[in-house]
């Protein structure tokens, strides 16, 4: 959005409450007939109400909803241009040839542009981004792990292992699952998920990743679940870089487990 010099000076005068009553009435009539101008004025009026003009810090009564609404007025690809405008405008505002009124105008506009830039950076780097450890907290859900049938006596030990896991007794659960794995001598992807997550909760990340890698390389129906749980393992270690690499592999196929969650997480992850 762009305006001529006269329009900018009118905007500055209006927002700085420097207009006479007649000028204000005429300008507000103009706002009613110019949607672009009205949007511009309304945006910066809102920014002034949410930000402290001296420090550009968020006021304590600003809600997240307000911040998001304001941030949506801007786009991330504007940040470079806005930063350049700040430098150019502030440099011009401090030249000796600039009149007092022009200084007021440039001070306001440069402040407004600076606030817009800060607002954009704040929203897209904080409001929409989360750390790896925060992502783990938000996205790990062991209740989504497969359940086991317990109708026969042969599954008694497995049921006990599952109960220990639900009680967050991961060391005992791991021992029970490994014992079941040894006794049955079969590769069960469901059991491997519990074994891997038990290692993960015990902070034995090497064994957890090895377990999920083996699942990924198996020919079982649920092999692709290994991507999601490997990513969670890296997230718990606060390793966003490797988590992203795994998630990118996951989203290469929409049929993979937790495809939509992985896409969302990739957008949010720092």
Short mmCIF file of C-alpha atoms in Angstrom, two decimals:
data_model
loop_
_atom_site.label_atom_id
_atom_site.label_comp_id
_atom_site.label_asym_id
_atom_site.label_seq_id
_atom_site.Cartn_x
_atom_site.Cartn_y
_atom_site.Cartn_z
CA UNK A 1 0.00 0.00 0.00
CA UNK A 2 1.38 3.44 -0.95
CA UNK A 3 0.22 7.05 -0.67
CA UNK A 4 1.53 10.43 -1.79
CA UNK A 5 3.38 12.77 0.55
CA UNK A 6 0.27 14.81 1.35
CA UNK A 7 -1.64 11.68 2.35
CA UNK A 8 1.14 10.56 4.66
CA UNK A 9 1.27 13.99 6.30
CA UNK A 10 -2.50 13.91 6.78
CA UNK A 11 -2.25 10.44 8.32
CA UNK A 12 0.49 11.60 10.68
CA UNK A 13 -1.46 14.69 11.68
CA UNK A 14 -4.60 12.64 12.28
CA UNK A 15 -2.87 9.98 14.33
CA UNK A 16 -0.90 12.60 16.29
CA UNK A 17 -4.17 14.46 17.00
CA UNK A 18 -2.81 17.60 15.32
CA UNK A 19 -5.83 18.33 13.08
CA UNK A 20 -8.44 20.98 13.65
CA UNK A 21 -12.03 19.80 14.05
CA UNK A 22 -12.83 20.70 10.43
CA UNK A 23 -9.72 18.92 9.13
CA UNK A 24 -10.53 15.89 11.25
CA UNK A 25 -14.12 15.76 9.99
CA UNK A 26 -12.97 16.01 6.38
CA UNK A 27 -10.30 13.34 6.85
CA UNK A 28 -12.70 10.92 8.54
CA UNK A 29 -15.10 11.40 5.64
CA UNK A 30 -12.22 10.46 3.34
CA UNK A 31 -11.57 7.33 5.39
CA UNK A 32 -15.14 6.18 4.84
CA UNK A 33 -14.63 6.28 1.07
CA UNK A 34 -11.09 4.91 0.88
CA UNK A 35 -10.86 1.36 2.24
CA UNK A 36 -7.09 1.12 1.70
CA UNK A 37 -6.42 4.34 3.57
CA UNK A 38 -8.82 3.35 6.36
CA UNK A 39 -7.11 -0.02 6.75
CA UNK A 40 -3.71 1.65 6.97
CA UNK A 41 -4.84 4.14 9.60
CA UNK A 42 -6.70 1.50 11.60
CA UNK A 43 -3.69 -0.82 11.62
CA UNK A 44 -1.30 1.75 13.02
CA UNK A 45 -3.86 3.03 15.47
CA UNK A 46 -4.14 -0.53 16.77
CA UNK A 47 -0.38 -0.92 16.94
CA UNK A 48 -0.12 2.25 18.99
CA UNK A 49 -2.68 0.85 21.43
CA UNK A 50 -0.84 -2.44 21.87
CA UNK A 51 2.73 -1.20 21.92
CA UNK A 52 4.48 1.24 24.21
CA UNK A 53 5.77 3.88 21.80
CA UNK A 54 8.89 4.52 23.86
CA UNK A 55 10.16 0.96 24.19
CA UNK A 56 8.06 -0.97 21.64
CA UNK A 57 7.38 -3.60 24.28
CA UNK A 58 4.11 -5.45 24.47
CA UNK A 59 1.82 -3.93 27.05
CA UNK A 60 0.69 -6.20 29.85
CA UNK A 61 -2.95 -5.92 28.81
CA UNK A 62 -2.31 -7.00 25.23
CA UNK A 63 -3.89 -10.37 24.54
CA UNK A 64 -2.48 -13.06 22.29
CA UNK A 65 -5.56 -12.71 20.11
CA UNK A 66 -4.80 -9.01 19.59
CA UNK A 67 -1.18 -9.74 18.76
CA UNK A 68 -2.09 -12.38 16.21
CA UNK A 69 -4.71 -10.17 14.60
CA UNK A 70 -2.20 -7.36 14.20
CA UNK A 71 0.56 -9.62 12.97
CA UNK A 72 -1.69 -10.90 10.20
CA UNK A 73 -1.59 -7.42 8.67
CA UNK A 74 2.01 -8.10 7.66
CA UNK A 75 3.99 -10.77 5.82
CA UNK A 76 7.40 -12.21 6.56
CA UNK A 77 8.78 -11.18 3.18
CA UNK A 78 8.16 -7.55 4.14
CA UNK A 79 10.68 -7.56 6.95
CA UNK A 80 13.74 -6.77 4.82
CA UNK A 81 11.97 -3.90 3.06
CA UNK A 82 10.63 -2.58 6.35
CA UNK A 83 14.10 -2.63 7.89
CA UNK A 84 15.47 -0.66 4.95
CA UNK A 85 12.65 1.86 5.23
CA UNK A 86 13.41 2.33 8.91
CA UNK A 87 17.05 3.16 8.16
CA UNK A 88 16.23 5.44 5.24
CA UNK A 89 13.41 7.30 6.95
CA UNK A 90 15.28 7.79 10.21
CA UNK A 91 18.34 9.06 8.35
CA UNK A 92 16.23 11.57 6.44
CA UNK A 93 14.38 12.58 9.60
CA UNK A 94 17.64 13.63 11.26
CA UNK A 95 18.97 15.85 8.45
CA UNK A 96 19.18 19.61 9.31
CA UNK A 97 17.05 20.56 6.29
CA UNK A 98 13.98 18.76 7.58
CA UNK A 99 11.40 21.11 9.10
CA UNK A 100 9.87 20.59 12.52
CA UNK A 101 6.60 19.31 11.01
CA UNK A 102 8.49 16.99 8.71
CA UNK A 103 10.47 15.69 11.68
CA UNK A 104 7.22 14.90 13.50
CA UNK A 105 5.90 13.17 10.40
CA UNK A 106 9.04 11.12 9.83
CA UNK A 107 9.33 10.23 13.52
CA UNK A 108 5.82 8.85 13.52
CA UNK A 109 6.14 6.95 10.27
CA UNK A 110 9.56 5.51 11.14
CA UNK A 111 8.25 4.45 14.54
CA UNK A 112 5.20 2.87 12.95
CA UNK A 113 7.30 1.02 10.40
CA UNK A 114 9.67 -0.16 13.12
CA UNK A 115 6.76 -1.40 15.18
CA UNK A 116 5.40 -3.22 12.14
CA UNK A 117 8.75 -4.91 11.57
CA UNK A 118 9.06 -5.93 15.21
CA UNK A 119 5.48 -7.16 15.20
CA UNK A 120 6.11 -9.32 12.14
CA UNK A 121 9.28 -10.81 13.58
CA UNK A 122 7.61 -11.39 16.94
CA UNK A 123 4.68 -13.26 15.45
CA UNK A 124 6.50 -15.42 12.96
CA UNK A 125 9.43 -16.31 15.22
CA UNK A 126 7.62 -16.60 18.54
CA UNK A 127 3.87 -16.96 18.11
CA UNK A 128 4.17 -19.57 15.37
CA UNK A 129 7.45 -21.23 16.43
CA UNK A 130 8.15 -23.65 19.21
CA UNK A 131 11.36 -25.17 20.52
CA UNK A 132 12.15 -28.85 20.08
CA UNK A 133 11.55 -29.65 23.75
CA UNK A 134 8.24 -27.77 23.73
CA UNK A 135 7.27 -29.66 20.59
CA UNK A 136 7.97 -32.97 22.33
CA UNK A 137 5.77 -31.94 25.25
CA UNK A 138 2.96 -30.94 22.92
CA UNK A 139 3.11 -33.78 20.40
CA UNK A 140 4.08 -36.92 22.28
CA UNK A 141 1.04 -38.98 23.21
CA UNK A 142 1.67 -42.48 24.47
CA UNK A 143 -2.09 -43.10 24.69
CA UNK A 144 -2.01 -43.42 20.90
CA UNK A 145 0.22 -46.50 21.13
CA UNK A 146 -1.53 -49.74 20.12
CA UNK A 147 -3.33 -51.73 22.82
CA UNK A 148 -2.98 -55.48 23.41
CA UNK A 149 -5.55 -58.23 23.57
CA UNK A 150 -5.50 -60.07 26.91
CA UNK A 151 -7.97 -62.89 26.34
CA UNK A 152 -5.50 -65.75 26.68
CA UNK A 153 -2.99 -66.74 29.34
CA UNK A 154 -0.18 -66.45 26.78
CA UNK A 155 -0.65 -62.67 26.83
CA UNK A 156 -0.53 -62.32 30.61
CA UNK A 157 3.09 -61.16 30.67
CA UNK A 158 2.39 -58.74 27.84
CA UNK A 159 -0.57 -57.31 29.74
CA UNK A 160 1.62 -56.83 32.80
CA UNK A 161 4.23 -55.07 30.68
CA UNK A 162 1.58 -52.74 29.26
CA UNK A 163 0.30 -51.99 32.77
CA UNK A 164 3.81 -51.12 33.96
CA UNK A 165 4.20 -48.83 30.98
CA UNK A 166 0.91 -47.05 31.73
CA UNK A 167 2.11 -46.58 35.31
CA UNK A 168 5.22 -44.90 33.87
CA UNK A 169 7.44 -47.61 35.32
CA UNK A 170 9.45 -47.61 32.13
CA UNK A 171 12.46 -49.59 33.37
CA UNK A 172 10.29 -52.48 34.58
CA UNK A 173 8.12 -52.24 31.47
CA UNK A 174 11.15 -52.42 29.21
CA UNK A 175 12.39 -55.56 30.99
CA UNK A 176 8.95 -57.17 30.63
CA UNK A 177 8.62 -56.29 26.94
CA UNK A 178 12.12 -57.54 26.18
CA UNK A 179 11.35 -60.79 28.03
CA UNK A 180 8.18 -61.26 25.98
CA UNK A 181 10.14 -60.54 22.80
CA UNK A 182 12.73 -63.19 23.72
CA UNK A 183 10.14 -65.81 24.67
CA UNK A 184 8.05 -65.41 21.51
CA UNK A 185 11.06 -65.09 19.18
CA UNK A 186 8.95 -63.06 16.75
CA UNK A 187 9.26 -59.48 15.55
CA UNK A 188 6.15 -57.56 16.61
CA UNK A 189 6.06 -53.87 15.55
CA UNK A 190 3.65 -53.04 18.38
CA UNK A 191 6.09 -54.41 20.95
CA UNK A 192 8.94 -52.54 19.28
CA UNK A 193 7.10 -49.23 19.66
CA UNK A 194 6.73 -49.81 23.40
CA UNK A 195 10.36 -50.87 23.69
CA UNK A 196 11.53 -47.82 21.78
CA UNK A 197 9.39 -45.40 23.78
CA UNK A 198 10.54 -47.03 27.03
CA UNK A 199 14.15 -46.39 26.00
CA UNK A 200 13.15 -42.84 25.08
CA UNK A 201 11.57 -42.17 28.47
CA UNK A 202 14.66 -43.59 30.17
CA UNK A 203 16.78 -41.13 28.15
CA UNK A 204 18.53 -43.99 26.39
CA UNK A 205 18.26 -42.21 23.06
CA UNK A 206 20.77 -44.38 21.19
CA UNK A 207 18.80 -47.56 21.86
CA UNK A 208 15.51 -45.78 21.13
CA UNK A 209 16.68 -44.63 17.70
CA UNK A 210 18.12 -48.06 16.92
CA UNK A 211 14.78 -49.64 17.82
CA UNK A 212 12.83 -47.23 15.58
CA UNK A 213 15.38 -47.61 12.76
CA UNK A 214 14.88 -51.37 12.87
CA UNK A 215 11.14 -50.81 12.64
CA UNK A 216 11.59 -48.50 9.63
CA UNK A 217 13.72 -51.12 7.88
CA UNK A 218 11.30 -53.95 8.61
CA UNK A 219 8.73 -55.21 6.12
CA UNK A 220 5.88 -54.85 8.60
CA UNK A 221 2.68 -52.96 7.86
CA UNK A 222 3.40 -50.29 10.51
CA UNK A 223 7.05 -49.74 9.62
CA UNK A 224 6.47 -46.05 8.73
CA UNK A 225 5.53 -45.27 12.35
CA UNK A 226 9.25 -45.36 13.00
CA UNK A 227 9.60 -41.90 11.42
CA UNK A 228 7.28 -40.24 13.92
CA UNK A 229 8.81 -41.83 16.99
CA UNK A 230 12.35 -41.19 15.78
CA UNK A 231 11.43 -37.52 15.36
CA UNK A 232 10.03 -37.47 18.91
CA UNK A 233 13.30 -38.95 20.17
CA UNK A 234 15.27 -36.09 18.61
CA UNK A 235 12.77 -33.54 19.92
CA UNK A 236 13.19 -34.80 23.48
CA UNK A 237 16.95 -34.26 23.07
CA UNK A 238 16.23 -30.70 21.88
CA UNK A 239 17.68 -31.62 18.48
CA UNK A 240 15.42 -29.73 16.07
CA UNK A 241 17.78 -30.16 13.12
CA UNK A 242 17.63 -33.96 13.04
CA UNK A 243 13.96 -33.98 13.99
CA UNK A 244 13.20 -31.87 10.91
CA UNK A 245 15.17 -34.24 8.68
CA UNK A 246 13.10 -37.19 9.86
CA UNK A 247 9.82 -35.26 9.59
CA UNK A 248 10.66 -34.26 6.03
CA UNK A 249 11.02 -37.93 5.15
CA UNK A 250 7.71 -38.65 6.86
CA UNK A 251 5.79 -35.98 4.89
CA UNK A 252 7.18 -37.27 1.59
CA UNK A 253 4.34 -39.80 1.64
CA UNK A 254 0.82 -38.77 2.72
CA UNK A 255 0.11 -42.36 3.69
CA UNK A 256 2.70 -42.28 6.46
CA UNK A 257 1.64 -42.28 10.10
CA UNK A 258 0.78 -38.81 11.49
CA UNK A 259 1.32 -37.14 8.12
CA UNK A 260 -0.84 -34.10 8.96
CA UNK A 261 0.70 -33.65 12.41
CA UNK A 262 4.17 -33.84 10.90
CA UNK A 263 3.33 -31.15 8.34
CA UNK A 264 2.01 -28.87 11.08
CA UNK A 265 5.00 -29.54 13.32
CA UNK A 266 7.47 -28.75 10.54
CA UNK A 267 5.89 -25.31 10.14
CA UNK A 268 6.02 -24.61 13.87
CA UNK A 269 9.45 -25.98 14.71
CA UNK A 270 12.34 -23.51 15.07
#
